[in-house]
mmCIF file of C-alpha atoms in Angstrom:
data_model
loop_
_atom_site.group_PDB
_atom_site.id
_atom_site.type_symbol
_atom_site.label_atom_id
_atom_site.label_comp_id
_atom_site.label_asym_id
_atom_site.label_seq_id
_atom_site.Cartn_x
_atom_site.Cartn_y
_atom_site.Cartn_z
ATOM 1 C CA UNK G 55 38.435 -16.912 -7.121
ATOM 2 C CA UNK G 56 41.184 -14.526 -5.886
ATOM 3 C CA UNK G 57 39.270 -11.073 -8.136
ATOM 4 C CA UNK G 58 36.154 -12.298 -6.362
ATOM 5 C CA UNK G 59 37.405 -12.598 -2.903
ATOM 6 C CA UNK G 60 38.937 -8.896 -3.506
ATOM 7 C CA UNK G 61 35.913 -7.957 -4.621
ATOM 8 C CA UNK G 62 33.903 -9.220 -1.057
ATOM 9 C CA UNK G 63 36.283 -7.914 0.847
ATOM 10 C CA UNK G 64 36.394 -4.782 -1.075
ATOM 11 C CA UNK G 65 32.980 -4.333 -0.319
ATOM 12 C CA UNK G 66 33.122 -5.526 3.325
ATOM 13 C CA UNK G 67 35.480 -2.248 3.720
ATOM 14 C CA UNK G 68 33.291 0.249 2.176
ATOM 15 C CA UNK G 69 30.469 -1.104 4.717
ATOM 16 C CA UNK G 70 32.160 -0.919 7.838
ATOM 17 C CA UNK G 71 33.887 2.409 6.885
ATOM 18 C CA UNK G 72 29.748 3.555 6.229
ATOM 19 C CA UNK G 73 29.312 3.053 9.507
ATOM 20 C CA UNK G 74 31.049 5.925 10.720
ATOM 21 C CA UNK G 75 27.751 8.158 10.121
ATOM 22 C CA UNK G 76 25.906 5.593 11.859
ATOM 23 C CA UNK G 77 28.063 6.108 15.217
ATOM 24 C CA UNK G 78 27.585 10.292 14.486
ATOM 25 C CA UNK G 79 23.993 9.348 15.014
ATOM 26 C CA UNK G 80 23.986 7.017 17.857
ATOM 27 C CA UNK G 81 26.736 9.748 19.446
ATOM 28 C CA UNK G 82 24.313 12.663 18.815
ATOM 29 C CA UNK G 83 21.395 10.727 20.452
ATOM 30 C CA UNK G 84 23.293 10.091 23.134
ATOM 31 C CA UNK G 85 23.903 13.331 24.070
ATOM 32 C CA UNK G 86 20.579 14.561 23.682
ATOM 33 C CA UNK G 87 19.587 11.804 26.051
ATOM 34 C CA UNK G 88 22.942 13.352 29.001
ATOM 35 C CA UNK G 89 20.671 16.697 28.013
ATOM 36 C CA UNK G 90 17.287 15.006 28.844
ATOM 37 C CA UNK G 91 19.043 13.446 31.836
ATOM 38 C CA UNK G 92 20.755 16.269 33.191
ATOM 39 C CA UNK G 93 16.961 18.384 32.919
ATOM 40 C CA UNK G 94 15.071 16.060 34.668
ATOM 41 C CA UNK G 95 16.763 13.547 37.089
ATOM 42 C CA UNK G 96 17.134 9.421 37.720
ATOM 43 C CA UNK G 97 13.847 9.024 38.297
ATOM 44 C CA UNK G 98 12.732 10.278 34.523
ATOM 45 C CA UNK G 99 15.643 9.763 32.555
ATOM 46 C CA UNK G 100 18.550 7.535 34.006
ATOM 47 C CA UNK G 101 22.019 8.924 32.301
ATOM 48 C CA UNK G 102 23.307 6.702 29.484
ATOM 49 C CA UNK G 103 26.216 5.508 30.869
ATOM 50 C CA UNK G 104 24.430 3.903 33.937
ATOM 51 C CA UNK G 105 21.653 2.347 31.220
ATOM 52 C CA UNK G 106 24.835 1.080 29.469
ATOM 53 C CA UNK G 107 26.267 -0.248 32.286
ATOM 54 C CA UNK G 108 23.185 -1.947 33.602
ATOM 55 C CA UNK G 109 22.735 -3.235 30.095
ATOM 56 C CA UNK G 110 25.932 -4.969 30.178
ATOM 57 C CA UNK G 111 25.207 -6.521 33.395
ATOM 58 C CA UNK G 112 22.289 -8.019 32.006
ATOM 59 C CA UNK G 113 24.253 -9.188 28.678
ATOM 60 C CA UNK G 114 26.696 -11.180 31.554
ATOM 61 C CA UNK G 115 23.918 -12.566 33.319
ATOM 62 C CA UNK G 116 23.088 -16.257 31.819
ATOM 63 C CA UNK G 117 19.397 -15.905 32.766
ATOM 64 C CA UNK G 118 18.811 -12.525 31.594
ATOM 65 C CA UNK G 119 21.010 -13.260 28.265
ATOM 66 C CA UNK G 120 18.502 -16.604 27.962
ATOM 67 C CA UNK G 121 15.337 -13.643 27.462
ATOM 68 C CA UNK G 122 17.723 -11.761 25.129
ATOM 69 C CA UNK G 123 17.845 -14.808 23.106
ATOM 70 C CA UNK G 124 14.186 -16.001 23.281
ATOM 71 C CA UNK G 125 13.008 -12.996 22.451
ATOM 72 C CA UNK G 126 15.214 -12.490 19.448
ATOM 73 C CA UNK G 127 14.209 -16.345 18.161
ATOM 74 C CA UNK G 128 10.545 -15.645 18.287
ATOM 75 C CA UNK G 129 11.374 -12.362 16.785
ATOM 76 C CA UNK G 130 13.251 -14.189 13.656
ATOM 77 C CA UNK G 131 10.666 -16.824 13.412
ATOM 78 C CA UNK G 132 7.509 -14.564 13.088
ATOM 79 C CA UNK G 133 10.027 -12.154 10.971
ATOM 80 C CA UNK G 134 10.862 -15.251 8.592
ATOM 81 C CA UNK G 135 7.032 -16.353 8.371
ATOM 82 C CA UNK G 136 5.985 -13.020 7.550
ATOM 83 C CA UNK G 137 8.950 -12.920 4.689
ATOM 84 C CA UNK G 138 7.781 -16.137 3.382
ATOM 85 C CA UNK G 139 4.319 -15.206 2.972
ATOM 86 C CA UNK G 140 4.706 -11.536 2.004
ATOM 87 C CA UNK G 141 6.864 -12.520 -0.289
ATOM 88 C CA UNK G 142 5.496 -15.400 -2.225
ATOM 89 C CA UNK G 143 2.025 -13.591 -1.813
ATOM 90 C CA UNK G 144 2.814 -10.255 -3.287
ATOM 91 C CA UNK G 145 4.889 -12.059 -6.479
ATOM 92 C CA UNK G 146 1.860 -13.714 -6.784
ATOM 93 C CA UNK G 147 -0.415 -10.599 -6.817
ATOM 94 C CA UNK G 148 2.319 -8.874 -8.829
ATOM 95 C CA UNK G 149 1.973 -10.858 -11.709
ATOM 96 C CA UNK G 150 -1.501 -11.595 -11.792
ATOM 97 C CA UNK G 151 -3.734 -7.905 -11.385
ATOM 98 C CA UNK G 152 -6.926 -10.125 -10.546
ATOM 99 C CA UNK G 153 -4.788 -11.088 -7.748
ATOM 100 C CA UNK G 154 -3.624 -7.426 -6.596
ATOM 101 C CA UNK G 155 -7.327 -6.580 -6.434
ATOM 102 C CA UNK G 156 -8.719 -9.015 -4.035
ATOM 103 C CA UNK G 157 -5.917 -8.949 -2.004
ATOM 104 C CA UNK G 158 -6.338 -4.849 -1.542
ATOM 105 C CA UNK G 159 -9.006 -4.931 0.438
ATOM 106 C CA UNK G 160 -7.489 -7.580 2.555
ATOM 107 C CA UNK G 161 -4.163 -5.888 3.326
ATOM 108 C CA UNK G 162 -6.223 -2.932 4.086
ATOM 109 C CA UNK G 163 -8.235 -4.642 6.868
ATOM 110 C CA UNK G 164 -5.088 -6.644 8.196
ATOM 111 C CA UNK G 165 -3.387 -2.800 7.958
ATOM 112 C CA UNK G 166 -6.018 -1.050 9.795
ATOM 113 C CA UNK G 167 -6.232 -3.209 12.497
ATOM 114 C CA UNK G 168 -3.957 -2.156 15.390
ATOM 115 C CA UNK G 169 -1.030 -4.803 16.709
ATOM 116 C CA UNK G 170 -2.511 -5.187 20.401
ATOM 117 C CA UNK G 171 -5.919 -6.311 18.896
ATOM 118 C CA UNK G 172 -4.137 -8.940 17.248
ATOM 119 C CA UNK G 173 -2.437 -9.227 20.353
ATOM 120 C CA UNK G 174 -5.384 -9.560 22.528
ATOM 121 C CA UNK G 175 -6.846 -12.309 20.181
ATOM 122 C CA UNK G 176 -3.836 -14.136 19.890
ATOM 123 C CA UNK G 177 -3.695 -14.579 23.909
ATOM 124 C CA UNK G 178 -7.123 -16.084 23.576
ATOM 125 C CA UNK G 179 -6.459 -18.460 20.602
ATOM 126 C CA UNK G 180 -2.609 -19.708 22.180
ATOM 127 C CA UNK G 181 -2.661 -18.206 25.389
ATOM 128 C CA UNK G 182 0.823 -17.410 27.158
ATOM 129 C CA UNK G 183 2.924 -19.383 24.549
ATOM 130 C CA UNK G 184 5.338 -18.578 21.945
ATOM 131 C CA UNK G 185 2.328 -18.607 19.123
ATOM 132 C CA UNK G 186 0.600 -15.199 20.511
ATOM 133 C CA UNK G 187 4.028 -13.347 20.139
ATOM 134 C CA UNK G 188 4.839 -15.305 16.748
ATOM 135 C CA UNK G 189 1.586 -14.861 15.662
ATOM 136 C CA UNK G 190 0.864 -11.357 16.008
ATOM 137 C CA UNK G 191 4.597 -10.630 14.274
ATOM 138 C CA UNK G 192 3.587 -12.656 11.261
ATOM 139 C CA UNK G 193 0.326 -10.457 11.257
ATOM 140 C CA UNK G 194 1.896 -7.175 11.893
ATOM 141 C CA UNK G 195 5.069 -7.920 9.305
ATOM 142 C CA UNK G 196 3.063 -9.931 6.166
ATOM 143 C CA UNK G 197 1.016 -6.804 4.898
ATOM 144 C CA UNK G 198 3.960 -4.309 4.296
ATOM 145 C CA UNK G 199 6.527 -7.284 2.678
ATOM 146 C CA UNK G 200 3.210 -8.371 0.569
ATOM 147 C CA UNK G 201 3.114 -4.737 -0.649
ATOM 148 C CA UNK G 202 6.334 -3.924 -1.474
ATOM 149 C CA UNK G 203 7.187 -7.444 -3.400
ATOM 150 C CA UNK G 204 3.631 -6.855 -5.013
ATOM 151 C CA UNK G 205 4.894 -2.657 -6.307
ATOM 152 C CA UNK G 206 8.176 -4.300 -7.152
ATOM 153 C CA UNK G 207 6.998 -6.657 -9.921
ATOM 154 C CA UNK G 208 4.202 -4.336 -11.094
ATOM 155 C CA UNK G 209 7.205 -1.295 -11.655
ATOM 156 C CA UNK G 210 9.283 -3.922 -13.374
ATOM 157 C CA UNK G 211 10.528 -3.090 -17.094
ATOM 158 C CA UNK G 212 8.314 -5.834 -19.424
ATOM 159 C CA UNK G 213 10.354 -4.674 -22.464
ATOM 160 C CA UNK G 214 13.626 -7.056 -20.605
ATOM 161 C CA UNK G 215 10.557 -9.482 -20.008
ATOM 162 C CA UNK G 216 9.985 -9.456 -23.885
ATOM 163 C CA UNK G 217 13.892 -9.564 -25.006
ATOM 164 C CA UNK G 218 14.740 -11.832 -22.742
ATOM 165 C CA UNK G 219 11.500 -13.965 -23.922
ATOM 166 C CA UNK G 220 13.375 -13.554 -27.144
ATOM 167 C CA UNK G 221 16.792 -14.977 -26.529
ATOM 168 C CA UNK G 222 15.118 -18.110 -25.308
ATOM 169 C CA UNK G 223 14.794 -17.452 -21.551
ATOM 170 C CA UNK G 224 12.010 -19.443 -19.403
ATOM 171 C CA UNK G 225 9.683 -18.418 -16.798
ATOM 172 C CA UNK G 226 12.283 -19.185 -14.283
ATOM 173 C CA UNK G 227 15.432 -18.091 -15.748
ATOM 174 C CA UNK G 228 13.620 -14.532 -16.086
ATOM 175 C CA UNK G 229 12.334 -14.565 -12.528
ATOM 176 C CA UNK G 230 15.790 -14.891 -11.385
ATOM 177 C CA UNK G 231 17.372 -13.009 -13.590
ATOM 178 C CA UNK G 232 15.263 -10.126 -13.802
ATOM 179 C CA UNK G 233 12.352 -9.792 -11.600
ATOM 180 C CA UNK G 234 13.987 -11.094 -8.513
ATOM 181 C CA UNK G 235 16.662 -8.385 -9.065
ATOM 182 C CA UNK G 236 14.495 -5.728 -9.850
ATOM 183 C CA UNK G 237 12.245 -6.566 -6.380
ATOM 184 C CA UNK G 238 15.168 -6.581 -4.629
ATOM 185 C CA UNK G 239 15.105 -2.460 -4.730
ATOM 186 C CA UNK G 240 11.761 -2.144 -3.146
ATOM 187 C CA UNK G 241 12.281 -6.001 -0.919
ATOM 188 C CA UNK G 242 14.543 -4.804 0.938
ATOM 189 C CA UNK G 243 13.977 -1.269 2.297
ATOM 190 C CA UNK G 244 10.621 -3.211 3.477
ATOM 191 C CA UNK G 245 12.814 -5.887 4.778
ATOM 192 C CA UNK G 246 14.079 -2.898 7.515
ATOM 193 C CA UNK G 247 10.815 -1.406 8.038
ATOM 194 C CA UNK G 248 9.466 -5.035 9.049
ATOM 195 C CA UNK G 249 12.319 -6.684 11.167
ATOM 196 C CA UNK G 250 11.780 -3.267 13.647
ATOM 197 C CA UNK G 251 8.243 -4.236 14.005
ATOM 198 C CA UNK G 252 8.897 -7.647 14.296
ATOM 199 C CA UNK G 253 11.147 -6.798 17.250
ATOM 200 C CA UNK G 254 8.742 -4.222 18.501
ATOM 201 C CA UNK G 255 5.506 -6.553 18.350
ATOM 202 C CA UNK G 256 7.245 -9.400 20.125
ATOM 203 C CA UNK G 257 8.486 -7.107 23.320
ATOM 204 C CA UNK G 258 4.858 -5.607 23.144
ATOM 205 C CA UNK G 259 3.047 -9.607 22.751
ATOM 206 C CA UNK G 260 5.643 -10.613 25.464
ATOM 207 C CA UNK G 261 4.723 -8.062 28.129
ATOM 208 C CA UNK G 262 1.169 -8.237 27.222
ATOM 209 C CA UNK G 263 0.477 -12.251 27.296
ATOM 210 C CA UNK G 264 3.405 -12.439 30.514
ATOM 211 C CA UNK G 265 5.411 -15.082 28.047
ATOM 212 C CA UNK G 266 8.638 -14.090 29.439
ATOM 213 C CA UNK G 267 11.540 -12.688 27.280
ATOM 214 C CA UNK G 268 12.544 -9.084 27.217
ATOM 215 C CA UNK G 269 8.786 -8.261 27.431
ATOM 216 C CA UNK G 270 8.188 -9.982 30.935
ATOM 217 C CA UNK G 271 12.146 -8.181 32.064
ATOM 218 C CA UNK G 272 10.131 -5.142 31.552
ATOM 219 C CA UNK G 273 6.747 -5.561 33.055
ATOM 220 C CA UNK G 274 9.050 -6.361 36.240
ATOM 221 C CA UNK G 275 11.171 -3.386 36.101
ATOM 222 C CA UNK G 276 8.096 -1.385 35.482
ATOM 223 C CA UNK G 277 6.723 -2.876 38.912
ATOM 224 C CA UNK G 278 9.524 -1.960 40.632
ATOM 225 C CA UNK G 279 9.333 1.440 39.101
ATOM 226 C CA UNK G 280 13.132 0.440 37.619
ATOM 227 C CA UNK G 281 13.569 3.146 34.989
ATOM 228 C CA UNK G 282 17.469 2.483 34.970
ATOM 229 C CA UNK G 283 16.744 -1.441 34.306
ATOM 230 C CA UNK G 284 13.757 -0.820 32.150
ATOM 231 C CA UNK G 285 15.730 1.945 29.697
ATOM 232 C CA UNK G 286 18.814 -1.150 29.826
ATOM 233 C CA UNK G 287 16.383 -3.769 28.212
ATOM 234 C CA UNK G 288 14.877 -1.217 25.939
ATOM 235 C CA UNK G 289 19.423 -1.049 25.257
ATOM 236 C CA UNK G 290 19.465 -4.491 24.668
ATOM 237 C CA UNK G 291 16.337 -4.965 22.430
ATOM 238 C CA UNK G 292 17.734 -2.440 19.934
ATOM 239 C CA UNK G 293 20.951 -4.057 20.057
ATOM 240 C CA UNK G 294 19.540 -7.428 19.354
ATOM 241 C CA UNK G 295 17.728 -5.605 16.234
ATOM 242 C CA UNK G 296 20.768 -3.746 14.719
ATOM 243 C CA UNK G 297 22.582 -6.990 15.303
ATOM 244 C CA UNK G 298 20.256 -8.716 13.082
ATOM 245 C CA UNK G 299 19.988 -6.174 10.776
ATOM 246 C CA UNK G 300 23.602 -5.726 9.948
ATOM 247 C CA UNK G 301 24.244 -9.128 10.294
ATOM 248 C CA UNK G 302 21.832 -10.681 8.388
ATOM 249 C CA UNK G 303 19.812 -7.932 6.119
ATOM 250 C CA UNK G 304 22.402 -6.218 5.184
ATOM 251 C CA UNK G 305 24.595 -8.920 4.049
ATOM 252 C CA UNK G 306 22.508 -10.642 1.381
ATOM 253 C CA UNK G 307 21.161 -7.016 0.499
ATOM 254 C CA UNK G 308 24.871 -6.663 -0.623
ATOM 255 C CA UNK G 309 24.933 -9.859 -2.868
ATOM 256 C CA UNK G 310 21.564 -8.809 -4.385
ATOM 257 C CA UNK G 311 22.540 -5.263 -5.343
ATOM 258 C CA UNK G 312 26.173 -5.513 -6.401
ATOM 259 C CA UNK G 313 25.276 -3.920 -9.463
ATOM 260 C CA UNK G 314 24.675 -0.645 -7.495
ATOM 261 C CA UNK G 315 28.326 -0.669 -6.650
ATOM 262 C CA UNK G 316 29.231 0.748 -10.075
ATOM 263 C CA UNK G 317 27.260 4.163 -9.561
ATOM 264 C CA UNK G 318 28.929 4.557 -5.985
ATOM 265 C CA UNK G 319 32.129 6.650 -5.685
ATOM 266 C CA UNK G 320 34.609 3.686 -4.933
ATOM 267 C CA UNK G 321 32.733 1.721 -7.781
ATOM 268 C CA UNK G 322 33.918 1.014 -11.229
ATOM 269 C CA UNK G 323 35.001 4.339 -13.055
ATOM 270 C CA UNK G 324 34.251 5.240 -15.975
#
């Protein structure tokens, strides 16, 4: 118990200490956007510390932190639909190649179609309601999970299939023990990829269909021609993302890849 809570916290260290690059990044960015600032004005590009301090003004406000919040949950719920289906779907399609070729032309269609078409039909089918913005995240989201589950189990090794078939493993046992594992590599860079354009659908659906949220904060602050309110939001959305993300994504990304930790620098040495 004690070597494995070493080993969490162990690994809890090496992630927050990662994140040093990450604030070179965000510190870089931010001083491109003083540069973009300083070039053209307020009225184009508000400086970051304003947007920063307008953004926390709006995460002390109840009713502005109650759009944060609805917008994140219908966020997570299409994000978690599209998961769910993706997922089962493309283990489905990976195992079975009769499978993988009906569904091709599908996920092309679903793929070529742009988000604010699904948008626009969602509006008519639910109207201004939480379905159109859960809707057209589950639509935008499901296609690129389904494919990368699907590559996953077609790239696995069969040979481990075959000795583990040997010593007596089941369906099951090998599906968790192997396949799930091997997915896992290819899951969860999707994973990233689709929880931004969940969060980027549902702002989109939101200001589109007027169902409140961080959409409908900015539809107002673009009426008022609010660039310094409307760049704060934009803040906040991100920050509700990477809070996700790093919270949530992340985390059980690190208990499904802890065999990676033995090629890393701080891993086991050899």
């Amino acid at each position: 118990m004690a070597a494995a809570l070493l080993d969490r916290l162990g690994r809890l260290g090496r992630f927050l200490w990662s994140g040093w690059a990450g604030l070179t990044g965000l510190a870089l960015f931010a001083a491109l956007w003083q540069a973009g600032h300083e070039l053209y004005g307020d009225f184009i590009l508000s400086a970051p510390a304003a947007t920063v301090q307008a953004a926390a003004l709006i995460l002390t406000d109840p009713a502005s932190l109650l759009l944060v919040v609805e917008t994140v949950r219908r966020a997570a719920e299409g994000f978690l639909l599209a998961v769910a289906c993706g997922a089962a779907g493309g283990l489905a399609a990976g195992y079975s190649a009769a499978t993988m070729r009906v569904a091709r032309p599908i996920l092309t269609v679903l793929l070529g179609v742009p988000p604010i078409a699904w948008i626009v039909l969602a509006m008519i089918w639910f109207g201004s309601s939480d379905g159109t913005v859960t809707t057209t995240v589950v639509v935008a989201a499901t296609p690129m999970i389904f494919l990368g589950v699907a590559e996953g189990v077609m790239s696995r090794d069969r040979k481990l299939d075959d000795m583990a078939r040997a010593f007596g493993a089941g369906p099951v046992q090998r599906l968790r023990t192997l396949g799930l594992r091997h997915v896992s590599a290819y899951l969860f860079p999707v994973l990233t990829v689709a929880l931004g354009t969940a969060f980027k659908v549902a702002v989109m659906a939101e200001l589109l269909a007027n169902t409140g949220g961080i959409g409908g904060a900015l539809a107002m602050a673009r009426a008022n021609l609010d660039v310094t309110t409307a760049l704060a939001w934009v803040l906040v959305a991100v920050g509700g993302l990477i809070a996700v993300e790093y919270l949530v994504v992340h985390p059980v990304r690190a208990e499904f890849e802890r065999w990676r930790e033995a090629s890393r620098p701080w891993g086991v040495k050899r």
